[in-house]
Coordinates of C-alpha atoms and ligand atoms in Angstrom, one line a residue:
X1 CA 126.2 92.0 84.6
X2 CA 122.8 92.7 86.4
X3 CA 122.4 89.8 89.0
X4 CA 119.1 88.6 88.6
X5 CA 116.7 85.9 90.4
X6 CA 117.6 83.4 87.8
X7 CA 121.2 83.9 87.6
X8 CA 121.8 82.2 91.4
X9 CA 118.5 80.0 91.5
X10 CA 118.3 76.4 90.3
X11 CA 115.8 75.6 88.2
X12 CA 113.5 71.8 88.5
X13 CA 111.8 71.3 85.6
X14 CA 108.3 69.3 86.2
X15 CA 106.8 67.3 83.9
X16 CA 103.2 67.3 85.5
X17 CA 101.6 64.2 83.9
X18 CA 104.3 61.9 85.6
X19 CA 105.1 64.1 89.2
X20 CA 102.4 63.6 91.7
X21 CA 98.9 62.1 91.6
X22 CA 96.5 63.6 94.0
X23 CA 93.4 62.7 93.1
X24 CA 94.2 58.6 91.9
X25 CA 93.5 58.6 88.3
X26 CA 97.5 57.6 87.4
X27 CA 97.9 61.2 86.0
X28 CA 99.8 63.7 88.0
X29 CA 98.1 67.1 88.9
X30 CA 98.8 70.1 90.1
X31 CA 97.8 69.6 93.8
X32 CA 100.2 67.1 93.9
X33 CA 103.0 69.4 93.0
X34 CA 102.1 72.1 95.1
X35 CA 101.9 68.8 98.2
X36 CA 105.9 68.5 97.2
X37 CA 107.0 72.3 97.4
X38 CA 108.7 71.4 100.9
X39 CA 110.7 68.5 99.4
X40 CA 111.4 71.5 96.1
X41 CA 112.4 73.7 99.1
X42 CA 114.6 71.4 101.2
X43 CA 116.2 70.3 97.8
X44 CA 117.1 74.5 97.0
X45 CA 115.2 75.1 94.6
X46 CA 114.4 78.6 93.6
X47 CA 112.4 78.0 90.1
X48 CA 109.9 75.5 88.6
X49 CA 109.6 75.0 85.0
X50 CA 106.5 73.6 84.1
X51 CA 105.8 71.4 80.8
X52 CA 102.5 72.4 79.5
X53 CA 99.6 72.8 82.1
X54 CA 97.2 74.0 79.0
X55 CA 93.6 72.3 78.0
X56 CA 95.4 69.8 75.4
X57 CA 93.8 66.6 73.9
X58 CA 97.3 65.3 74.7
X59 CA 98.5 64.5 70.8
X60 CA 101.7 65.8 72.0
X61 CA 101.6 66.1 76.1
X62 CA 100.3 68.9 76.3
X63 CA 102.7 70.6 73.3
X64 CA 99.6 70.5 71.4
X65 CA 97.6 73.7 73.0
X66 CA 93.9 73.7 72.9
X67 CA 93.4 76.9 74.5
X68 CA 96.4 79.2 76.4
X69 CA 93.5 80.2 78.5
X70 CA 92.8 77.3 80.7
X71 CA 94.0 74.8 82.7
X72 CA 94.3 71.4 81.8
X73 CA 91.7 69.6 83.9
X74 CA 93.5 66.5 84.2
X75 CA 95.7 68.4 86.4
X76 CA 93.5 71.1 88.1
X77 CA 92.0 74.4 87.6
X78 CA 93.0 77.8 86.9
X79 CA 92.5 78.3 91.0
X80 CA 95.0 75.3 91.5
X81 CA 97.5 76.6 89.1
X82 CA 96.8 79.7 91.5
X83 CA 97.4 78.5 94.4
X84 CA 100.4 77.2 93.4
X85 CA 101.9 80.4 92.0
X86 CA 101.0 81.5 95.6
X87 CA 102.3 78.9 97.4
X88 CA 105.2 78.7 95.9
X89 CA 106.1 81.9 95.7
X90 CA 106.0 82.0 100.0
X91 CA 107.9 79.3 100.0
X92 CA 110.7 81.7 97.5
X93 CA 110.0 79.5 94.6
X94 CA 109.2 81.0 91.6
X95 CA 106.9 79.6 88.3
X96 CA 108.1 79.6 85.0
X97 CA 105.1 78.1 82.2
X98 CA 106.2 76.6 78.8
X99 CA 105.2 78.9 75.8
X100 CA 104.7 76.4 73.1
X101 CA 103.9 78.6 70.3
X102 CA 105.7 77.2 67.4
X103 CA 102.0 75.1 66.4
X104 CA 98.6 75.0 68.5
X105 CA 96.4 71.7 68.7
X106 CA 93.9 71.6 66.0
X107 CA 91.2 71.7 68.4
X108 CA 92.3 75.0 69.3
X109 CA 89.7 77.3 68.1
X110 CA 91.8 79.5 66.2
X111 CA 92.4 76.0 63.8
X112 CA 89.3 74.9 63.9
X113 CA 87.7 78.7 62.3
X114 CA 91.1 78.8 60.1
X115 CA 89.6 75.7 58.1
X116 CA 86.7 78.2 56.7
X117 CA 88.4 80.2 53.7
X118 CA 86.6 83.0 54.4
X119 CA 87.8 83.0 58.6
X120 CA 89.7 85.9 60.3
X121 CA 91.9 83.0 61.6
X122 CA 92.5 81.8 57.7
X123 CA 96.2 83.9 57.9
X124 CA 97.2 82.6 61.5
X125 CA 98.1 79.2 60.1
X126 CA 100.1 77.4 56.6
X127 CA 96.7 76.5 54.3
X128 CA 98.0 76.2 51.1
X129 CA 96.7 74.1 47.5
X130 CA 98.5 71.1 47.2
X131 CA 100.9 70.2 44.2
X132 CA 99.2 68.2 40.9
X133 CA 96.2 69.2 41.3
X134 CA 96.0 69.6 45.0
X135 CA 96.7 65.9 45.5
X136 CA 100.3 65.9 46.7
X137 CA 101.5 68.0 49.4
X138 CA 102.6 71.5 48.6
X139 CA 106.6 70.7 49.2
X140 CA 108.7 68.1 49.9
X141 CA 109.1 68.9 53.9
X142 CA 108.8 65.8 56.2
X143 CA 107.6 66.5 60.0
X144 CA 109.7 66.0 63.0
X145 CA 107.3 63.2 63.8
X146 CA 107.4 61.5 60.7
X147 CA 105.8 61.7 57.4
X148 CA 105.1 64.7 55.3
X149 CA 105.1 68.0 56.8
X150 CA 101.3 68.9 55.1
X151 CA 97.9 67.0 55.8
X152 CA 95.0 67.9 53.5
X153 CA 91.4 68.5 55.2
X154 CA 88.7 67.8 52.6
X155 CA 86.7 70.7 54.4
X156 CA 89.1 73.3 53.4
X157 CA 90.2 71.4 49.8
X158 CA 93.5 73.0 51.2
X159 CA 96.5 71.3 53.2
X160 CA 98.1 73.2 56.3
X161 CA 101.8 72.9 57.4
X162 CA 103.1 71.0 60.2
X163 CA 106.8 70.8 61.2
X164 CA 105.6 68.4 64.2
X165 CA 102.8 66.1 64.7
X166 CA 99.7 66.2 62.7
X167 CA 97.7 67.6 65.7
X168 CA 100.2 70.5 65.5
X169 CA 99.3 72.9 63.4
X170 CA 102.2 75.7 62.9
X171 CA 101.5 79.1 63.1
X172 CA 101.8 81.5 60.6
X173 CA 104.2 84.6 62.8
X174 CA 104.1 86.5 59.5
X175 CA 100.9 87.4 60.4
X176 CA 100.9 90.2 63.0
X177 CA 97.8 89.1 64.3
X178 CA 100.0 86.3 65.8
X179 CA 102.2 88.1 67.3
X180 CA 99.8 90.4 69.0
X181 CA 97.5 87.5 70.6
X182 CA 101.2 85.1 71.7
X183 CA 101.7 89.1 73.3
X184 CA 98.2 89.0 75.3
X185 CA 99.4 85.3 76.1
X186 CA 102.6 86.2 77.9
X187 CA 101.2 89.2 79.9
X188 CA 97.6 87.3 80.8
X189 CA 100.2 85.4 82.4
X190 CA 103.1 87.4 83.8
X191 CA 99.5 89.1 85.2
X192 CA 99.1 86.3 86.9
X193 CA 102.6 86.0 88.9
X194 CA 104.4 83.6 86.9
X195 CA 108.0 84.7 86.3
X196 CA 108.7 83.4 82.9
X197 CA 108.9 81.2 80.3
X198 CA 110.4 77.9 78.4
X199 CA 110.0 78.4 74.9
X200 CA 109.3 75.0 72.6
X201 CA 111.2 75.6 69.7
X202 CA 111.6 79.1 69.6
X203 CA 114.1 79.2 66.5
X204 CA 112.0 77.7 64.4
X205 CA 109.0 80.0 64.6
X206 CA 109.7 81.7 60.9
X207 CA 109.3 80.1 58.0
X208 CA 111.5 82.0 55.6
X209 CA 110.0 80.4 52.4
X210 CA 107.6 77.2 51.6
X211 CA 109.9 76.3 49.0
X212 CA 111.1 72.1 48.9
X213 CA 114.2 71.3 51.1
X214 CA 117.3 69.5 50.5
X215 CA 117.2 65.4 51.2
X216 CA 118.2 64.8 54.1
X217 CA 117.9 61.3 56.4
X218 CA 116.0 63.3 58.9
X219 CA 113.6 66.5 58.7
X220 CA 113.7 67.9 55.3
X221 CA 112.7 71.3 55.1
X222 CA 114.6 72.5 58.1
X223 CA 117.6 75.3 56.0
X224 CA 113.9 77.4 55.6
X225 CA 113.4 77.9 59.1
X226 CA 116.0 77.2 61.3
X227 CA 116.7 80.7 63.0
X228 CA 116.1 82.9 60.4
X229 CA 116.2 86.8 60.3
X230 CA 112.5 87.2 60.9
X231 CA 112.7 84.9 64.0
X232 CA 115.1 87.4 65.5
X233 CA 113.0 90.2 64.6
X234 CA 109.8 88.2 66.4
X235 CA 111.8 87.9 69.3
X236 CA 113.2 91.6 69.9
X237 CA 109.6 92.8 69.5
X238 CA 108.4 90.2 72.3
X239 CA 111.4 91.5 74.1
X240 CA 110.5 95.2 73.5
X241 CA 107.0 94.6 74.0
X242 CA 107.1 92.3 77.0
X243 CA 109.8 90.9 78.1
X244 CA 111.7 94.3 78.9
X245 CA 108.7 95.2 81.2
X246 CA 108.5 92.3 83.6
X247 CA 110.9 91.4 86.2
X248 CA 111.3 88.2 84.5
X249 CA 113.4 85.1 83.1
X250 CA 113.4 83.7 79.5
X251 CA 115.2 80.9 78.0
X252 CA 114.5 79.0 74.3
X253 CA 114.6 75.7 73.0
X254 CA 116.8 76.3 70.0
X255 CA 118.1 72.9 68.6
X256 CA 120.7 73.4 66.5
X257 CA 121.6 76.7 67.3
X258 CA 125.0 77.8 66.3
X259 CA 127.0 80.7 69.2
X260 CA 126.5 83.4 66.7
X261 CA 122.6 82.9 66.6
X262 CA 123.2 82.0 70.4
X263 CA 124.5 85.6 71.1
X264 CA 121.7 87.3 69.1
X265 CA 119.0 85.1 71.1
X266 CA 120.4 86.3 73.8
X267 CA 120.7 89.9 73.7
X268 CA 117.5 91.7 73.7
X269 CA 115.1 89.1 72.7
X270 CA 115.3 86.1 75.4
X271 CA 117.8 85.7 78.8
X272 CA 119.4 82.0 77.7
X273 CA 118.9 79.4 75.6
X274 CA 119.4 75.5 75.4
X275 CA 121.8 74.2 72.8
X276 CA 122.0 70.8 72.7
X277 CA 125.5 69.7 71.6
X278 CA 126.7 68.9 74.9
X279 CA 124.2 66.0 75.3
X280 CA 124.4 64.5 71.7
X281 CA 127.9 63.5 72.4
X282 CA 127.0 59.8 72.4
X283 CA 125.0 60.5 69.2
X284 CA 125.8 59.9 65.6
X285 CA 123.9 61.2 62.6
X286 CA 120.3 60.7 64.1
X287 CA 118.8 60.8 67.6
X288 CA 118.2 56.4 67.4
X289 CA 122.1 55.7 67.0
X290 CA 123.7 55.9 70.2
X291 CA 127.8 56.1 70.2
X292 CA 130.0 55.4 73.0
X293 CA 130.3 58.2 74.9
X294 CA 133.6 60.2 74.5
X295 CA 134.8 62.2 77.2
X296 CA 136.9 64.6 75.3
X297 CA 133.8 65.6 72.7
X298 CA 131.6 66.1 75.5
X299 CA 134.5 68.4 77.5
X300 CA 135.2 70.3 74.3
X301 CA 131.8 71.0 73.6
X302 CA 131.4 72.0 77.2
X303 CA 134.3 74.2 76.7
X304 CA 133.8 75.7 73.9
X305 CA 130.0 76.5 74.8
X306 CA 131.2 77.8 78.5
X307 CA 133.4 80.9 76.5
X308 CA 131.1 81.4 73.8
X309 CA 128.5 82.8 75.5
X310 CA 128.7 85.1 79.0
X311 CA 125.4 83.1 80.7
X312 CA 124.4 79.6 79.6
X313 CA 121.5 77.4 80.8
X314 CA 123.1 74.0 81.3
X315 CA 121.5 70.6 81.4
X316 CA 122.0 67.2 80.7
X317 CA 117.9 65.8 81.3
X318 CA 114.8 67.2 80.2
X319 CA 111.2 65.1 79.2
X320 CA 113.0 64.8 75.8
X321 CA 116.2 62.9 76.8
X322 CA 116.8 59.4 78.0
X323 CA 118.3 59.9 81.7
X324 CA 121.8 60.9 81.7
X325 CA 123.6 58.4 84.0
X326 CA 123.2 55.8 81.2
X327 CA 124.5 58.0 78.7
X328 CA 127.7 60.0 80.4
X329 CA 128.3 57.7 83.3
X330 CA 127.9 54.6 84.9
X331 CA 124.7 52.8 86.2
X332 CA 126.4 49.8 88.0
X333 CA 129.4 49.4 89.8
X334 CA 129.6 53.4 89.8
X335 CA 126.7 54.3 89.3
X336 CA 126.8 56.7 92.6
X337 CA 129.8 57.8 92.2
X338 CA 129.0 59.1 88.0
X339 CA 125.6 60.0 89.4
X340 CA 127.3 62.8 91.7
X341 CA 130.0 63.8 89.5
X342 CA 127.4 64.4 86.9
X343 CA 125.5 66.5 89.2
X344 CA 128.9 68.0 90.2
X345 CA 129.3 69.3 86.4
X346 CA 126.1 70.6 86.2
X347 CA 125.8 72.8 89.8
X348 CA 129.2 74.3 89.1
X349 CA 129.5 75.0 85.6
X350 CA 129.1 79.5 84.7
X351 CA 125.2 79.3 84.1
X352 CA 121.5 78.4 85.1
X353 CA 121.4 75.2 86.0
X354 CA 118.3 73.2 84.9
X355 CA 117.9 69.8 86.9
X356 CA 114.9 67.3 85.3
X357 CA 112.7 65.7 88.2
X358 CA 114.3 62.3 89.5
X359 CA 117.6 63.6 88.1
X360 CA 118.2 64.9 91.3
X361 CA 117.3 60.4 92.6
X362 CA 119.0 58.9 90.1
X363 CA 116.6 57.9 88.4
X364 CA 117.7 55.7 85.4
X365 CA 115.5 54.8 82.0
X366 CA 112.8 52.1 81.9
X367 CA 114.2 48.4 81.4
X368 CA 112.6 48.0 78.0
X369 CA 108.9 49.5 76.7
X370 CA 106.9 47.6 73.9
X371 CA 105.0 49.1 71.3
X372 CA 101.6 48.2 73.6
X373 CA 103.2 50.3 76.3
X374 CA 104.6 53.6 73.7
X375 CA 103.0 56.5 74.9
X376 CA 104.9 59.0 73.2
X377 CA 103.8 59.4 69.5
X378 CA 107.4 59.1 67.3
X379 CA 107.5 55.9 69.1
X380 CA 105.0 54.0 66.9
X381 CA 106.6 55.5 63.8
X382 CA 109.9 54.7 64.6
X383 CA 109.3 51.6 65.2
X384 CA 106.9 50.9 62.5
X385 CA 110.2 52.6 59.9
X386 CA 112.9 50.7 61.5
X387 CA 110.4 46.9 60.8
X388 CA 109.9 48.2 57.4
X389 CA 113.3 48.6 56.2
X390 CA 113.3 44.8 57.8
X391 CA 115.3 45.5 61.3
X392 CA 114.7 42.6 63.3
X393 CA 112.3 43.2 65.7
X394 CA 114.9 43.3 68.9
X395 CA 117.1 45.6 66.8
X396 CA 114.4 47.9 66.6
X397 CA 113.0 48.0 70.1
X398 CA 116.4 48.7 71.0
X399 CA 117.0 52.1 68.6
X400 CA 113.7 53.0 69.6
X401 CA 114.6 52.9 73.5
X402 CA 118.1 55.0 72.2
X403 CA 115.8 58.1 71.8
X404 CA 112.4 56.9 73.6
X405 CA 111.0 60.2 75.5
X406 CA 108.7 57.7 77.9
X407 CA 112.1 56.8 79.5
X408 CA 112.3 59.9 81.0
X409 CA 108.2 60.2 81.7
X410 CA 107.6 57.5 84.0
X411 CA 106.3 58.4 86.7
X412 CA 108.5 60.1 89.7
X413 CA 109.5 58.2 92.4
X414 CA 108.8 59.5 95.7
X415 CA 108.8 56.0 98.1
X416 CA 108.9 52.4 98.6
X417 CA 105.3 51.7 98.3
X418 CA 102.6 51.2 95.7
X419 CA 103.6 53.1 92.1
X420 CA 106.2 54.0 93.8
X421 CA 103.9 56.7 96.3
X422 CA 103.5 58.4 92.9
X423 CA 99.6 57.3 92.6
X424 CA 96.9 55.3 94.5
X425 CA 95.6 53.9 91.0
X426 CA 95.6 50.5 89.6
X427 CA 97.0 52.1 86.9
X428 CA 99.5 54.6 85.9
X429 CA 99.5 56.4 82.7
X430 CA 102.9 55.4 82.3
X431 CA 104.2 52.6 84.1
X432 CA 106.8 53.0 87.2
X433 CA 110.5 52.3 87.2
X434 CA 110.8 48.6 88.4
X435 CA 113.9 50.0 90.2
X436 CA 111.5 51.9 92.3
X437 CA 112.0 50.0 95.7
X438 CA 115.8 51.1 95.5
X439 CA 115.5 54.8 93.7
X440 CA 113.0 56.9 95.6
X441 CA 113.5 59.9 97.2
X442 CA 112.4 58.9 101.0
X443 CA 114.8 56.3 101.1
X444 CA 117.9 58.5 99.7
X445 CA 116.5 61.4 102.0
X446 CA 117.4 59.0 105.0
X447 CA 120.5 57.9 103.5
X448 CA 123.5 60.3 104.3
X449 CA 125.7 59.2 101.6
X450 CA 122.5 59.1 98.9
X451 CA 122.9 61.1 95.6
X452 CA 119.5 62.9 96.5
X453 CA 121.4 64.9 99.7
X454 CA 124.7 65.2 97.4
X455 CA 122.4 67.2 95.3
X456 CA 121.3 69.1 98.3
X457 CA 124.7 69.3 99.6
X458 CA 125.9 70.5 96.2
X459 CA 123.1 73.2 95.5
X460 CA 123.5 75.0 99.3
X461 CA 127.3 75.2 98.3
X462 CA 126.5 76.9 95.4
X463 CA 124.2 79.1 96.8
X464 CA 127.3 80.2 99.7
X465 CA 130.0 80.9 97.0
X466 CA 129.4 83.8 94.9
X467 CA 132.5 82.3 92.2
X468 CA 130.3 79.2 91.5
X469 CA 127.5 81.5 91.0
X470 CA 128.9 84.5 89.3
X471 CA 132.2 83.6 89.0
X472 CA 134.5 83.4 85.9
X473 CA 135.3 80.4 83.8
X474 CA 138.6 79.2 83.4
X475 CA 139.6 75.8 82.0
X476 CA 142.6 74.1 82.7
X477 CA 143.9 72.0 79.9
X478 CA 144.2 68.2 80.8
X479 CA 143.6 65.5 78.8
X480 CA 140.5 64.3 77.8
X481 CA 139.3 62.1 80.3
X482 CA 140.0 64.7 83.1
X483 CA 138.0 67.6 83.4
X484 CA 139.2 70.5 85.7
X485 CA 138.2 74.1 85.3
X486 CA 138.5 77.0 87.8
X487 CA 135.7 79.8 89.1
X488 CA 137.0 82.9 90.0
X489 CA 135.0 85.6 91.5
X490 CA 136.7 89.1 93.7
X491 CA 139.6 87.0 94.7
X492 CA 137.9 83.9 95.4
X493 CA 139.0 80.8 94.1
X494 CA 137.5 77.6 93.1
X495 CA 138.5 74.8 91.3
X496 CA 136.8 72.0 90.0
X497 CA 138.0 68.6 89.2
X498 CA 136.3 65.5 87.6
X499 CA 136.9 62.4 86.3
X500 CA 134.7 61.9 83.3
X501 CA 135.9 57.5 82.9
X502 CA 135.7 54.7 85.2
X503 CA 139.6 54.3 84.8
X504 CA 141.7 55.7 87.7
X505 CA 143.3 58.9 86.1
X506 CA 146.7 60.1 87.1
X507 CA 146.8 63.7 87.2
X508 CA 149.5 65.8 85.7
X509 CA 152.3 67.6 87.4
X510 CA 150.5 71.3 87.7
X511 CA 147.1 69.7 89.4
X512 CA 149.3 66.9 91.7
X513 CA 151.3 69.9 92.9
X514 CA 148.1 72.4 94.2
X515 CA 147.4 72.7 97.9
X516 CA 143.4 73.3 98.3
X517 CA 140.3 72.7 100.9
X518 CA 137.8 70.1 99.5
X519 CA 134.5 71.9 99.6
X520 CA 132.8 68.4 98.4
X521 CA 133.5 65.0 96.5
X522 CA 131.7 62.4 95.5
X523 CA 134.1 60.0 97.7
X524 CA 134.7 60.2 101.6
X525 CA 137.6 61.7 102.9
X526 CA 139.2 63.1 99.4
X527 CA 141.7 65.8 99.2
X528 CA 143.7 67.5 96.7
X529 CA 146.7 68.6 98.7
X530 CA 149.5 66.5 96.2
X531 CA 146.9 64.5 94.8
X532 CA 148.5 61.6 92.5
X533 CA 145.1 59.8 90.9
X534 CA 141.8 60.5 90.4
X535 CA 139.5 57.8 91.3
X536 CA 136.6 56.4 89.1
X537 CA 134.3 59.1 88.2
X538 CA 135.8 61.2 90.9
X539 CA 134.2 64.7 91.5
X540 CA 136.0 67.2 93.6
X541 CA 135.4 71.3 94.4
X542 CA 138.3 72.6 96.1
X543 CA 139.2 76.3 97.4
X544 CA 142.8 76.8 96.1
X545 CA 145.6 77.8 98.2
Ligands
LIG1 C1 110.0 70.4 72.1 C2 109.3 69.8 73.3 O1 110.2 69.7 74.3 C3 108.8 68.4 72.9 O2 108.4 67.7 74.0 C4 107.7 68.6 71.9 O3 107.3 67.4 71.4 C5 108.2 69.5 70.7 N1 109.0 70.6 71.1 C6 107.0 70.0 69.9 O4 106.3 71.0 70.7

């Protein structure tokens, strides 16, 4: 395998709205990021993932794109976004930009002409007559966001498909006129310096026919565009096209993807992609109901994903996600110790690793929002489903905070002091983490023993040994609550070995009998020389004797 930039770099994914506020209006900006590259730098990292930076009206955060063009000016201006390319790139960071080109806004201007018949820009989106009479919508398909899928515009006396918010018109890729401007898109950028891109719901892009779905609880519609043929086909072209002629990194958002559509993604039209298997292991049926966590699903699915595909991109937070300590560890009497043995899983597992800001803190969800403080938009619905169907009111607030995306927006927290140093405003957009005065990254940076400096601990190790970077994966059966795995790379050893419970784990005979030099652990003075138990939530990365 080639060795590229992003197959040894660790990527930080910024959600700008929520990182750092320079200017005190409660909304983070894009000065205030590029004022954090040192803290990026000291941390290791090697590649920013930006959410959305487009002009938006902010229907969706900025996954509603107004124009691909410019800079959102909440956070700046096209010579910001500049200057942090620049900056960042002398500092041996590199930029990668989200491509969100499933839907636009509807106040992009390609929408707003589509809504005249007669428009050049008619094609790029869904318009179609509704069913009886062009009253009801033309099929049965329901939105991600709730509701139908189609919303009629009197203008047009036409309704146009939308497999997300009603602000998000979908794009119509069997035009070709799509594909050539998304084309212009990508290179106005790569242009620009930026070495690659996130891409929102890339397997979904092709819709294979407009005909109604099967019921389902959740999105129906989904079996008629869920990685079709045609979205492979889109794909290889941008590859072919693009892609193939940069020195750059690609990796998809592809929900549901299955490792056969995983190994075509990968081969000649993007470099990874996410699947999200690993982190619905606490899940059951839909996103709101939250199981207790079982170790041995989440190591199988690990597992199973680690030999399926030769270069995953592995994370367990992004702006989508409640935080992750909740959900696969512990957030009080070990919560330090899960904290680093999460972190442990992700920095040495075969792959890109892709660590959400404050993931690298500790940073935990809100205590509890109410529907006055919902900023994202499936909260309201949710909420306003779950009191129809007569949930009591605490029941509901509860499911809703299960899958809540605000728990992982509020704002980042950098110190002890007002908003947590996130923003001089009275206000924030979204409110800060209570927890603040304990969570924030000056305090853990003067704290030895913090999770923050495990983090950085834990990312210059992997940067000195080529097996955790390039290394082979090899598991080592245990039972479920363990988790042990070795990375092998030109004679170099290393083993991994974690204890995914808060119950002491004895270890069997084969792991109690190695002789090995503990690189790092989440506990002081741990060895593995004839190692009996594992301790709660006990990380360790040994080189084997
Ligand atoms: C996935 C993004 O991560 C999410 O934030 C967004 O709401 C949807 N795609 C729609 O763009």
């Amino acid at each position: 395998m080639e060795h590229k930039h992003f197959h040894s770099a660790v990527v930080y994914q910024i959600y700008p709205r929520s990182f750092c506020d320079s200017n005190g209006d409660g909304i983070g900006d894009i000065p205030g990021i590029i004022s954090k590259l040192d803290y990026l730098k000291s941390l290791g990292v090697g590649i920013i993932w930006l959410s959305p930076v487009y002009k938006t009206p902010n229907a969706d955060f900025g996954y509603d794109v107004a124009d691909y063009y410019s800079i959102n000016p909440e956070y700046g201006t096209m010579a910001d976004m500049d200057r942090l390319v620049d900056e960042a790139k002398r500092k041996g960071i590199r930029i990668v930009m989200d491509l969100v080109v499933n839907h636009t806004s509807d106040e992009h201007e390609w929408f707003q002409s589509s809504i005249h018949p007669e428009s050049p820009y008619r094609g790029f989106y869904y318009w179609r007559k509704g069913r009886k009479g062009n009253t009801e919508p033309p099929n049965n398909w329901t939105s991600n966001f709730g509701g139908s899928a189609w919303t009629y515009v009197p203008e047009a006396d036409a309704w146009y498909l939308h497999v997300f918010g009603k602000k998000q018109p979908d794009l119509d890729w069997h035009n070709p006129k799509v594909l050539e401007e998304v084309e212009n898109i990508l290179r106005f950028w790569l242009d620009r310096g930026i070495y690659g891109f996130r891409c929102d719901v890339i397997n979904q892009i092709w819709k294979d026919s407009l005909k109604d779905g099967k019921k389902t609880i959740w999105v129906c519609g989904q079996e008629h565009y869920l990685m079709k043929e045609g979205n492979h086909t889109i794909l290889h072209q941008m590859y072919q096209d693009v892609f193939s002629k940069y020195d750059c990194m690609t990796v998809g958002e592809t929900s549901y993807v299955d490792f056969k559509n995983a190994r075509r993604f990968t081969n000649k039209e993007l470099d990874m992609v996410f699947q999200f298997d690993t982190i619905s292991s606490d899940r059951f049926l839909v996103p709101i109901f939250k199981t207790r966590f079982k170790p041995r699903k989440f190591k199988k699915t690990i597992f199973n994903w680690q030999r399926e595909l030769d270069w995953n991109a592995n994370f367990l937070e992004n702006h989508d996600q409640p935080r992750s300590i909740a959900r696969f560890g512990d957030t009080k009497k070990y919560y330090q110790e899960s904290a680093k043995e999460l972190a442990t899983l992700l920095l040495t597992l075969k792959g890109t690793p892709f660590l959400y800001q404050g993931e690298e803190l500790g940073m935990l969800d809100y205590p509890m929002f109410t529907p006055k403080d919902y900023q994202d938009p499936v909260n309201h619905y949710v909420y306003g489903l779950l009191r129809h169907y007569h949930f009591s009111e605490k029941r509901s607030l509860k499911l809703v905070h299960n899958e809540n995306r605000d728990n992982a927006r509020t704002p980042m927290q950098w110190n002890a002091t007002k908003n947590a140093g996130f923003s001089t405003s009275e206000k924030t957009w979204l409110p800060v983490n209570p927890n603040y005065e304990k969570i924030n990254a000056e305090t853990e940076e003067n704290d030895d023993t913090s999770i923050l400096n495990y983090y950085k601990k834990l990312i210059a190790l992997r940067k000195e040994n080529p097996a955790l970077l390039f290394g082979d994966f090899e598991p080592l059966k245990t039972k479920g609550s363990i988790m042990a795995y070795y990375r092998g790379y030109e004679g170099e050893m290393v083993f991994v070995l974690l204890n995914l419970t808060k119950k002491v784990q004895s270890l069997p005979r084969k792991i109690s009998t190695m002789i090995g030099d503990v690189l790092l652990s989440n506990y002081p003075h741990a060895g593995l020389t004839y190692k009996k138990r594992l301790r709660p939530y006990e990380a360790l990365i040994v080189k084997v004797k």
